[in-house]
Amino acid sequence: MRSLPKLLGLLAGICWAAAWPAEARAVTASVPERAPSLMGEAVTFDLTIGDAIGPVQVRWDMGDETRTEFTVGDVQQVHTYAAPGHYPVLATVKDDVGFTSVAFVHTVHRPLVTGSAAGSTDLVYDRLNAKVYTANYENDSVSVLDTGALIRVAEVPVARGPVGLALTAQGKLWVLHRDAHSLSIIDTASLAVESEVMLPYASQPMGLAISPTGDAAYVTLMAVGKLLKLDVASGAVVAELVLGGTPRGVSVSHDGAQVYVTRFISEDSHGEVARIDAATFQVSTRFALAADTTTEDTDQQGRGLPNYLFSVGLSPDGLFAWVPGKKDNIFRGPFRDQLGLTDDNTVRPLVALLNVAEGVEDVARRIDLDDRNLPNQVVFTPLGDYAFVSVAGSALVEVRDAYTGEFVTALKETGFAPRGLALTETDKLFVHASLSRTVAVYDVADVVSSHDLITKKLADIPTVAAERLDAQVLRGKQLFFNSADIRMSDQGYISCASCHFDGAEDGRVWDFGSVGEGLRNTVSLVGRRGTGHGNTNWSGSFDEIQDADDNIRDLFGGKGFLGAEQLAAGTVATPRGDKKAGLSPELDALAAFLGSLDTYRPSPFRNADGSLTEDGVAGRAIFQRLGCGFCHTGPDGTDSARGKLHDVGTVKPSSGLRAGEPLFGIDTPTLNGVWETAPYLHDGSAPTLRDVLVTANPEDRHAFTSGLSEGELGQLIAYVQQLDGTVDAEPSEDQPAPSEAGGFLGLGCSARGGPSGGRAPLLAFALVASSMAIGARRRRPS
């Protein structure tokens, strides 16, 4: 079986050869009917011949290694294909004067299931009303597009942070809100918001799917590791299931019997998709996506751990689930295998194929999308023979042969960060370019029919009437995601979003020894306001966001956003050297975007009203008593702005350097939002907060925690888990004040840049100054 581009090229060559010499083509031939057929069933091809002179001989090549010899009058061929695929059929015809040929691709498909699967998406097609709806996250709205006129007909205001959409059979549009932790229900006839269902506080609902049977809806809660089952009529929660991890994408099988949920951020050992039996609402299978440790790293392939598993696309034959994500090459680096990270072998995109019947990943069929970045959603043609894959970081949609996994073609110029996809019965593909605020529409009929690779872009439909983001901030976010810009990434694999999707972190520890650092745990950028806390990176190696141009050139393989003459001036080329700000509009836009990330996501460990729990209040007193605010000072809970670096016993040979210079200590990061950023410490060596305080703190150099009871230790952890920028009320007068005892007891911290000889309590596991006004005003992070 050959991929469609190869097939069409082959057939074009055959037809050209058959047409020579031109004067020999008196005879004509055609196969008028060539509809797709089912594997294992006989298909009949009838050849219509005209203008023949003398006896006509026909030779057939069925495309599956089955061929006939020239036979007089063989104008009909009945054939059975044993496997699905796209087969190049060639009938060569000759008479007494000359010859001609008929060539085409015949599609053979597997038996199809009844009905269609459902999956979480930010774009949904309403066939009954000929409408497409999009969730506009930063603009708190839902757009309504007419699929005939290809225009926006309405924009409906909704609650904060809409991320998911689903349609009920009763004509209701469900809208899932990450930031408002709620669900809105819109009547599609009146476009009125009829009701809003509140979901658990700070739970970060991310994925929404309504069962094709219409009897249940499912919502993933990424912050608390749960899946909810909801009543479709009322939206009420009827059951919840603890999955653990960071559940994100959710899909439901065609018959409503099985629910599939992706774990967005993987463990270090493997990626994971959970399959839940809808009837019992229990996990029946956990598909493990194995880390690839053996593939040779080249410019077209590489090792890596499956991560950022966005969604599950269920094939129309019910046999496979396609899971788009990325591979993180955490096995490479000078401290790991003595090989430096390269732009080809740091992160690579993947699509994993799960064998639904066997309950395992078909590792041999795992797809590596070459020169791409951040694939995130998959939809199939009705026969399931082609898959459309939106690739957010590459601003395009790939078309893949669903049977071979091979590349067919790419739909480019989608706009920035394409995510949701919908294919209509008229072969129009709608693509939500989320950061361009448009929906791109393509005519893909020729691809769907296997006739040709030709696609036609029909429209770019604006989705938002009035943009809420500042123009420079939006431009910065577009640049942050886009690896198709050669200045960002030469090969197209890496953008800032590759490790910081939506500004957050990927849970990985990278070996940056090749760029003058060491083992570095990815830092979340959410809430930090760019350089609002001071220098950036664990080593404080950059004093402005524009210094990221160094990483773009050295690690991403990009050309960079500064020219050679600019870099040659003074010490511009040196981190913490002459300022880069103002030299590049693009770098300034990136800085503006990161500066806009001024709010943390609320902690689900708090009470439902957002207040500290009883353990959290007790933990705050312990935090104050231990003097943790010595380094985690001021409203941001860090002394980073003073250029302080501290060694609390965690600096080791694998910590490497500071931008090529000696590393004497680690920058103090805030504890705000630490509840969702495991693992901890600059090298990720502490899997949990308890490990930070105990396992990685054997000599109490980090904080005097050995004197705490297990109960007190649990209260301290509870408090730290609840730090999210909220300004909490101080204890009332009838509550005892925290004891001074133990505040500075024999901690013996070693701190470069701190008080000389001081016995300073350093809580360097991400650290923040508890009772201070931390992040006084909360806004939604982008």
mmCIF file of C-alpha atoms in Angstrom, residues 226-536:
data_model
loop_
_atom_site.group_PDB
_atom_site.id
_atom_site.type_symbol
_atom_site.label_atom_id
_atom_site.label_comp_id
_atom_site.label_asym_id
_atom_site.label_seq_id
_atom_site.Cartn_x
_atom_site.Cartn_y
_atom_site.Cartn_z
ATOM 1 C CA LYS A 226 -11.162 13.871 38.514
ATOM 2 C CA LEU A 227 -13.734 12.968 35.875
ATOM 3 C CA LEU A 228 -17.340 14.054 36.402
ATOM 4 C CA LYS A 229 -20.464 12.427 34.995
ATOM 5 C CA LEU A 230 -23.327 14.866 34.491
ATOM 6 C CA ASP A 231 -27.019 14.593 33.786
ATOM 7 C CA VAL A 232 -27.678 15.991 30.295
ATOM 8 C CA ALA A 233 -31.104 17.347 31.139
ATOM 9 C CA SER A 234 -30.054 19.429 34.139
ATOM 10 C CA GLY A 235 -26.268 19.562 34.109
ATOM 11 C CA ALA A 236 -26.205 18.189 37.626
ATOM 12 C CA VAL A 237 -23.219 16.079 38.681
ATOM 13 C CA VAL A 238 -24.347 12.483 39.211
ATOM 14 C CA ALA A 239 -20.965 10.822 39.792
ATOM 15 C CA GLU A 240 -17.261 11.558 40.069
ATOM 16 C CA LEU A 241 -14.202 9.401 39.542
ATOM 17 C CA VAL A 242 -10.723 10.062 40.903
ATOM 18 C CA LEU A 243 -8.216 9.455 38.091
ATOM 19 C CA GLY A 244 -5.186 11.238 39.484
ATOM 20 C CA GLY A 245 -2.708 13.256 37.477
ATOM 21 C CA THR A 246 -3.898 15.994 35.145
ATOM 22 C CA PRO A 247 -6.904 14.707 33.149
ATOM 23 C CA ARG A 248 -7.591 16.900 30.125
ATOM 24 C CA GLY A 249 -9.012 15.507 26.881
ATOM 25 C CA VAL A 250 -12.131 13.353 27.046
ATOM 26 C CA SER A 251 -13.870 11.316 24.326
ATOM 27 C CA VAL A 252 -16.837 8.947 24.328
ATOM 28 C CA SER A 253 -17.205 5.928 22.037
ATOM 29 C CA HIS A 254 -19.960 5.804 19.397
ATOM 30 C CA ASP A 255 -22.184 3.635 21.604
ATOM 31 C CA GLY A 256 -21.567 5.614 24.779
ATOM 32 C CA ALA A 257 -20.085 2.573 26.494
ATOM 33 C CA GLN A 258 -16.481 3.745 26.886
ATOM 34 C CA VAL A 259 -14.966 7.045 27.979
ATOM 35 C CA TYR A 260 -11.333 7.921 27.212
ATOM 36 C CA VAL A 261 -9.373 10.515 29.192
ATOM 37 C CA THR A 262 -5.827 11.768 28.603
ATOM 38 C CA ARG A 263 -3.347 12.615 31.318
ATOM 39 C CA PHE A 264 -1.925 15.931 30.120
ATOM 40 C CA ILE A 265 1.355 15.973 32.053
ATOM 41 C CA SER A 266 2.969 12.556 32.221
ATOM 42 C CA GLU A 267 4.966 10.777 34.846
ATOM 43 C CA ASP A 268 8.657 10.332 34.041
ATOM 44 C CA SER A 269 8.053 6.703 33.075
ATOM 45 C CA HIS A 270 5.205 6.892 30.541
ATOM 46 C CA GLY A 271 2.233 8.785 29.183
ATOM 47 C CA GLU A 272 -1.266 7.600 29.982
ATOM 48 C CA VAL A 273 -4.826 7.420 28.681
ATOM 49 C CA ALA A 274 -7.516 6.006 30.962
ATOM 50 C CA ARG A 275 -10.513 4.089 29.619
ATOM 51 C CA ILE A 276 -13.592 4.188 31.812
ATOM 52 C CA ASP A 277 -16.575 1.868 31.618
ATOM 53 C CA ALA A 278 -19.523 4.255 31.384
ATOM 54 C CA ALA A 279 -21.970 1.878 33.071
ATOM 55 C CA THR A 280 -19.899 1.211 36.196
ATOM 56 C CA PHE A 281 -17.977 4.495 35.985
ATOM 57 C CA GLN A 282 -14.758 2.713 36.883
ATOM 58 C CA VAL A 283 -11.417 2.595 35.090
ATOM 59 C CA SER A 284 -11.232 -0.532 32.971
ATOM 60 C CA THR A 285 -7.905 0.103 31.210
ATOM 61 C CA ARG A 286 -4.940 2.379 31.592
ATOM 62 C CA PHE A 287 -3.127 2.642 28.268
ATOM 63 C CA ALA A 288 0.570 3.214 28.942
ATOM 64 C CA LEU A 289 2.386 5.220 26.262
ATOM 65 C CA ALA A 290 5.906 3.984 26.732
ATOM 66 C CA ALA A 291 8.902 6.283 26.810
ATOM 67 C CA ASP A 292 11.037 5.771 23.721
ATOM 68 C CA THR A 293 14.599 5.253 24.948
ATOM 69 C CA THR A 294 16.011 3.276 22.003
ATOM 70 C CA THR A 295 15.236 5.131 18.772
ATOM 71 C CA GLU A 296 18.336 6.744 17.352
ATOM 72 C CA ASP A 297 18.252 10.533 17.559
ATOM 73 C CA THR A 298 18.416 11.900 14.016
ATOM 74 C CA ASP A 299 16.977 14.838 12.131
ATOM 75 C CA GLN A 300 13.864 12.763 11.326
ATOM 76 C CA GLN A 301 13.283 10.776 14.517
ATOM 77 C CA GLY A 302 14.261 10.679 18.145
ATOM 78 C CA ARG A 303 13.767 9.414 21.660
ATOM 79 C CA GLY A 304 11.322 10.920 24.067
ATOM 80 C CA LEU A 305 8.688 10.621 26.761
ATOM 81 C CA PRO A 306 5.075 11.091 25.581
ATOM 82 C CA ASN A 307 3.725 14.247 27.220
ATOM 83 C CA TYR A 308 1.138 16.999 26.650
ATOM 84 C CA LEU A 309 -1.515 14.471 25.618
ATOM 85 C CA PHE A 310 -4.253 16.808 24.450
ATOM 86 C CA SER A 311 -7.119 14.671 23.223
ATOM 87 C CA VAL A 312 -8.383 11.325 21.921
ATOM 88 C CA GLY A 313 -9.705 10.880 18.382
ATOM 89 C CA LEU A 314 -11.701 7.653 17.977
ATOM 90 C CA SER A 315 -11.680 6.169 14.493
ATOM 91 C CA PRO A 316 -15.034 5.479 12.725
ATOM 92 C CA ASP A 317 -14.266 1.751 12.612
ATOM 93 C CA GLY A 318 -14.099 1.714 16.416
ATOM 94 C CA LEU A 319 -10.701 0.013 16.425
ATOM 95 C CA PHE A 320 -8.196 2.759 17.158
ATOM 96 C CA ALA A 321 -7.795 5.875 19.259
ATOM 97 C CA TRP A 322 -5.400 8.564 18.040
ATOM 98 C CA VAL A 323 -3.714 10.589 20.780
ATOM 99 C CA PRO A 324 -1.744 13.703 19.736
ATOM 100 C CA GLY A 325 0.985 15.104 21.949
ATOM 101 C CA LYS A 326 4.735 15.556 22.088
ATOM 102 C CA LYS A 327 7.860 13.585 22.985
ATOM 103 C CA ASP A 328 10.258 15.140 25.488
ATOM 104 C CA ASN A 329 13.840 13.926 25.066
ATOM 105 C CA ILE A 330 14.701 13.906 28.766
ATOM 106 C CA PHE A 331 17.239 11.165 28.069
ATOM 107 C CA ARG A 332 19.613 13.490 26.247
ATOM 108 C CA GLY A 333 22.115 16.016 27.551
ATOM 109 C CA PRO A 334 25.724 16.368 28.717
ATOM 110 C CA PHE A 335 24.880 15.166 32.242
ATOM 111 C CA ARG A 336 22.796 12.240 30.947
ATOM 112 C CA ASP A 337 24.259 10.714 27.793
ATOM 113 C CA GLN A 338 26.959 13.267 26.940
ATOM 114 C CA LEU A 339 24.972 14.461 23.903
ATOM 115 C CA GLY A 340 23.885 18.078 23.744
ATOM 116 C CA LEU A 341 20.284 19.023 23.062
ATOM 117 C CA THR A 342 19.603 20.053 19.481
ATOM 118 C CA ASP A 343 16.631 21.624 17.741
ATOM 119 C CA ASP A 344 15.890 18.223 16.155
ATOM 120 C CA ASN A 345 16.139 16.255 19.377
ATOM 121 C CA THR A 346 14.708 18.215 22.267
ATOM 122 C CA VAL A 347 10.980 17.957 21.667
ATOM 123 C CA ARG A 348 9.248 16.166 18.800
ATOM 124 C CA PRO A 349 5.536 15.857 17.987
ATOM 125 C CA LEU A 350 3.795 12.492 18.129
ATOM 126 C CA VAL A 351 0.478 10.817 17.536
ATOM 127 C CA ALA A 352 0.062 7.582 19.485
ATOM 128 C CA LEU A 353 -2.347 4.919 18.200
ATOM 129 C CA LEU A 354 -4.151 2.894 20.834
ATOM 130 C CA ASN A 355 -5.451 -0.556 19.912
ATOM 131 C CA VAL A 356 -8.882 -0.381 21.507
ATOM 132 C CA ALA A 357 -9.585 -4.126 21.428
ATOM 133 C CA GLU A 358 -6.251 -5.164 22.942
ATOM 134 C CA GLY A 359 -6.046 -2.285 25.412
ATOM 135 C CA VAL A 360 -2.492 -1.278 24.512
ATOM 136 C CA GLU A 361 -0.691 1.254 22.391
ATOM 137 C CA ASP A 362 0.354 -0.021 18.971
ATOM 138 C CA VAL A 363 3.893 1.272 19.430
ATOM 139 C CA ALA A 364 4.960 0.215 15.936
ATOM 140 C CA ARG A 365 2.394 2.637 14.493
ATOM 141 C CA ARG A 366 3.359 5.653 16.598
ATOM 142 C CA ILE A 367 3.640 8.648 14.273
ATOM 143 C CA ASP A 368 6.455 11.184 14.442
ATOM 144 C CA LEU A 369 5.359 14.364 12.657
ATOM 145 C CA ASP A 370 8.554 15.681 11.110
ATOM 146 C CA ASP A 371 9.320 19.401 11.480
ATOM 147 C CA ARG A 372 6.126 20.055 13.452
ATOM 148 C CA ASN A 373 5.186 21.328 16.907
ATOM 149 C CA LEU A 374 2.276 20.608 19.271
ATOM 150 C CA PRO A 375 -0.350 18.506 17.468
ATOM 151 C CA ASN A 376 -3.539 18.646 19.500
ATOM 152 C CA GLN A 377 -6.742 17.377 17.846
ATOM 153 C CA VAL A 378 -7.691 14.665 15.333
ATOM 154 C CA VAL A 379 -10.837 14.242 13.220
ATOM 155 C CA PHE A 380 -11.486 11.568 10.610
ATOM 156 C CA THR A 381 -13.176 11.383 7.237
ATOM 157 C CA PRO A 382 -16.527 9.506 7.337
ATOM 158 C CA LEU A 383 -14.896 6.283 6.132
ATOM 159 C CA GLY A 384 -12.064 6.665 8.609
ATOM 160 C CA ASP A 385 -9.457 6.449 5.866
ATOM 161 C CA TYR A 386 -7.897 9.883 6.433
ATOM 162 C CA ALA A 387 -7.096 11.759 9.629
ATOM 163 C CA PHE A 388 -6.864 15.537 9.932
ATOM 164 C CA VAL A 389 -4.476 16.609 12.706
ATOM 165 C CA SER A 390 -4.370 20.220 13.887
ATOM 166 C CA VAL A 391 -0.810 21.277 14.739
ATOM 167 C CA ALA A 392 -1.035 24.308 16.993
ATOM 168 C CA GLY A 393 2.642 25.248 17.041
ATOM 169 C CA SER A 394 3.064 24.956 13.278
ATOM 170 C CA ALA A 395 -0.016 26.910 12.147
ATOM 171 C CA LEU A 396 -1.283 24.119 9.914
ATOM 172 C CA VAL A 397 -3.353 20.950 9.673
ATOM 173 C CA GLU A 398 -1.738 17.715 8.537
ATOM 174 C CA VAL A 399 -3.622 15.072 6.591
ATOM 175 C CA ARG A 400 -2.526 11.520 7.314
ATOM 176 C CA ASP A 401 -3.437 8.194 5.748
ATOM 177 C CA ALA A 402 -5.262 6.577 8.645
ATOM 178 C CA TYR A 403 -4.228 3.068 7.594
ATOM 179 C CA THR A 404 -0.512 3.665 7.118
ATOM 180 C CA GLY A 405 -0.017 6.820 9.166
ATOM 181 C CA GLU A 406 1.863 8.347 6.244
ATOM 182 C CA PHE A 407 1.794 12.039 5.416
ATOM 183 C CA VAL A 408 -0.659 12.978 2.659
ATOM 184 C CA THR A 409 -0.690 16.778 2.549
ATOM 185 C CA ALA A 410 -0.815 19.841 4.772
ATOM 186 C CA LEU A 411 -3.351 22.651 4.947
ATOM 187 C CA LYS A 412 -1.288 25.751 5.581
ATOM 188 C CA GLU A 413 -2.142 29.351 6.411
ATOM 189 C CA THR A 414 -4.644 28.288 9.029
ATOM 190 C CA GLY A 415 -3.746 31.171 11.310
ATOM 191 C CA PHE A 416 -2.005 30.999 14.681
ATOM 192 C CA ALA A 417 -2.551 28.067 17.071
ATOM 193 C CA PRO A 418 -5.114 25.955 15.188
ATOM 194 C CA ARG A 419 -6.925 23.669 17.618
ATOM 195 C CA GLY A 420 -10.545 22.575 17.110
ATOM 196 C CA LEU A 421 -11.543 20.891 13.831
ATOM 197 C CA ALA A 422 -14.853 19.975 12.225
ATOM 198 C CA LEU A 423 -15.485 18.244 8.902
ATOM 199 C CA THR A 424 -18.940 18.748 7.393
ATOM 200 C CA GLU A 425 -20.914 16.417 5.142
ATOM 201 C CA THR A 426 -20.107 18.793 2.252
ATOM 202 C CA ASP A 427 -16.386 18.201 2.773
ATOM 203 C CA LYS A 428 -15.666 21.592 4.293
ATOM 204 C CA LEU A 429 -13.056 21.528 7.025
ATOM 205 C CA PHE A 430 -13.425 24.230 9.703
ATOM 206 C CA VAL A 431 -10.263 25.042 11.691
ATOM 207 C CA HIS A 432 -10.264 27.231 14.784
ATOM 208 C CA ALA A 433 -7.137 29.397 14.650
ATOM 209 C CA SER A 434 -7.483 30.345 18.297
ATOM 210 C CA LEU A 435 -4.782 33.026 18.415
ATOM 211 C CA SER A 436 -5.714 34.609 15.085
ATOM 212 C CA ARG A 437 -9.313 34.914 16.267
ATOM 213 C CA THR A 438 -10.477 33.313 13.028
ATOM 214 C CA VAL A 439 -11.883 30.080 11.661
ATOM 215 C CA ALA A 440 -10.226 28.942 8.444
ATOM 216 C CA VAL A 441 -12.454 27.011 6.046
ATOM 217 C CA TYR A 442 -11.113 24.601 3.416
ATOM 218 C CA ASP A 443 -12.690 22.613 0.607
ATOM 219 C CA VAL A 444 -11.123 19.174 1.061
ATOM 220 C CA ALA A 445 -13.440 17.173 -1.227
ATOM 221 C CA ASP A 446 -10.638 15.966 -3.499
ATOM 222 C CA VAL A 447 -8.646 14.628 -0.568
ATOM 223 C CA VAL A 448 -11.658 12.985 1.046
ATOM 224 C CA SER A 449 -12.492 11.207 -2.222
ATOM 225 C CA SER A 450 -8.830 10.247 -2.830
ATOM 226 C CA HIS A 451 -9.111 12.027 -6.169
ATOM 227 C CA ASP A 452 -6.291 14.519 -5.663
ATOM 228 C CA LEU A 453 -4.234 16.461 -3.147
ATOM 229 C CA ILE A 454 -5.902 19.708 -4.130
ATOM 230 C CA THR A 455 -7.463 21.736 -1.333
ATOM 231 C CA LYS A 456 -8.883 25.222 -1.533
ATOM 232 C CA LYS A 457 -9.081 27.748 1.239
ATOM 233 C CA LEU A 458 -12.558 29.245 1.134
ATOM 234 C CA ALA A 459 -12.514 31.796 3.932
ATOM 235 C CA ASP A 460 -11.021 33.176 7.124
ATOM 236 C CA ILE A 461 -13.989 34.002 9.332
ATOM 237 C CA PRO A 462 -13.314 36.471 12.162
ATOM 238 C CA THR A 463 -14.626 35.159 15.466
ATOM 239 C CA VAL A 464 -14.246 38.164 17.781
ATOM 240 C CA ALA A 465 -15.697 41.620 17.241
ATOM 241 C CA ALA A 466 -13.663 43.458 19.890
ATOM 242 C CA GLU A 467 -10.369 41.957 21.069
ATOM 243 C CA ARG A 468 -9.770 42.189 24.810
ATOM 244 C CA LEU A 469 -6.045 41.559 24.821
ATOM 245 C CA ASP A 470 -3.693 44.424 24.176
ATOM 246 C CA ALA A 471 -2.433 44.183 20.587
ATOM 247 C CA GLN A 472 1.198 43.757 21.647
ATOM 248 C CA VAL A 473 0.269 41.092 24.200
ATOM 249 C CA LEU A 474 -1.697 39.133 21.590
ATOM 250 C CA ARG A 475 1.181 39.441 19.133
ATOM 251 C CA GLY A 476 3.542 38.171 21.813
ATOM 252 C CA LYS A 477 1.360 35.158 22.498
ATOM 253 C CA GLN A 478 1.229 34.359 18.780
ATOM 254 C CA LEU A 479 5.025 34.441 18.637
ATOM 255 C CA PHE A 480 5.222 32.398 21.843
ATOM 256 C CA PHE A 481 3.356 29.531 20.144
ATOM 257 C CA ASN A 482 4.632 29.742 16.590
ATOM 258 C CA SER A 483 7.522 27.503 15.554
ATOM 259 C CA ALA A 484 6.754 28.003 11.864
ATOM 260 C CA ASP A 485 8.665 31.301 12.040
ATOM 261 C CA ILE A 486 12.257 30.490 11.065
ATOM 262 C CA ARG A 487 13.442 33.140 13.526
ATOM 263 C CA MET A 488 11.919 31.023 16.316
ATOM 264 C CA SER A 489 12.884 27.548 15.071
ATOM 265 C CA ASP A 490 14.871 26.546 12.019
ATOM 266 C CA GLN A 491 13.365 23.062 11.774
ATOM 267 C CA GLY A 492 9.950 23.965 13.161
ATOM 268 C CA TYR A 493 10.034 21.750 16.274
ATOM 269 C CA ILE A 494 10.293 24.231 19.126
ATOM 270 C CA SER A 495 8.566 27.348 20.329
ATOM 271 C CA CYS A 496 8.281 28.738 23.842
ATOM 272 C CA ALA A 497 4.926 26.952 24.165
ATOM 273 C CA SER A 498 6.602 23.576 23.613
ATOM 274 C CA CYS A 499 7.544 23.544 27.301
ATOM 275 C CA HIS A 500 5.256 26.321 28.565
ATOM 276 C CA PHE A 501 1.887 25.589 26.984
ATOM 277 C CA ASP A 502 -0.442 28.471 27.878
ATOM 278 C CA GLY A 503 2.454 29.854 29.938
ATOM 279 C CA ALA A 504 2.519 26.931 32.382
ATOM 280 C CA GLU A 505 5.093 24.118 32.635
ATOM 281 C CA ASP A 506 5.482 20.578 31.337
ATOM 282 C CA GLY A 507 6.606 18.741 34.476
ATOM 283 C CA ARG A 508 9.986 17.863 32.949
ATOM 284 C CA VAL A 509 13.597 18.266 33.995
ATOM 285 C CA TRP A 510 15.854 19.194 31.087
ATOM 286 C CA ASP A 511 19.594 18.847 30.742
ATOM 287 C CA PHE A 512 20.719 22.284 29.593
ATOM 288 C CA GLY A 513 24.402 21.564 30.020
ATOM 289 C CA SER A 514 24.967 22.302 26.346
ATOM 290 C CA VAL A 515 23.747 25.903 26.756
ATOM 291 C CA GLY A 516 25.745 26.734 29.857
ATOM 292 C CA GLU A 517 23.345 25.565 32.584
ATOM 293 C CA GLY A 518 22.597 22.144 34.122
ATOM 294 C CA LEU A 519 19.595 20.035 35.064
ATOM 295 C CA ARG A 520 16.662 22.442 35.088
ATOM 296 C CA ASN A 521 13.066 21.854 36.131
ATOM 297 C CA THR A 522 10.666 23.721 33.828
ATOM 298 C CA VAL A 523 9.321 26.791 35.603
ATOM 299 C CA SER A 524 5.727 27.927 35.217
ATOM 300 C CA LEU A 525 5.565 31.482 33.867
ATOM 301 C CA VAL A 526 2.031 32.014 35.156
ATOM 302 C CA GLY A 527 1.793 34.813 37.707
ATOM 303 C CA ARG A 528 5.409 35.958 37.401
ATOM 304 C CA ARG A 529 4.738 39.029 35.249
ATOM 305 C CA GLY A 530 7.754 38.338 33.064
ATOM 306 C CA THR A 531 10.588 39.813 35.109
ATOM 307 C CA GLY A 532 8.180 41.087 37.743
ATOM 308 C CA HIS A 533 9.922 38.964 40.375
ATOM 309 C CA GLY A 534 13.427 39.846 39.210
ATOM 310 C CA ASN A 535 15.812 37.850 37.057
ATOM 311 C CA THR A 536 14.448 34.752 35.343
#
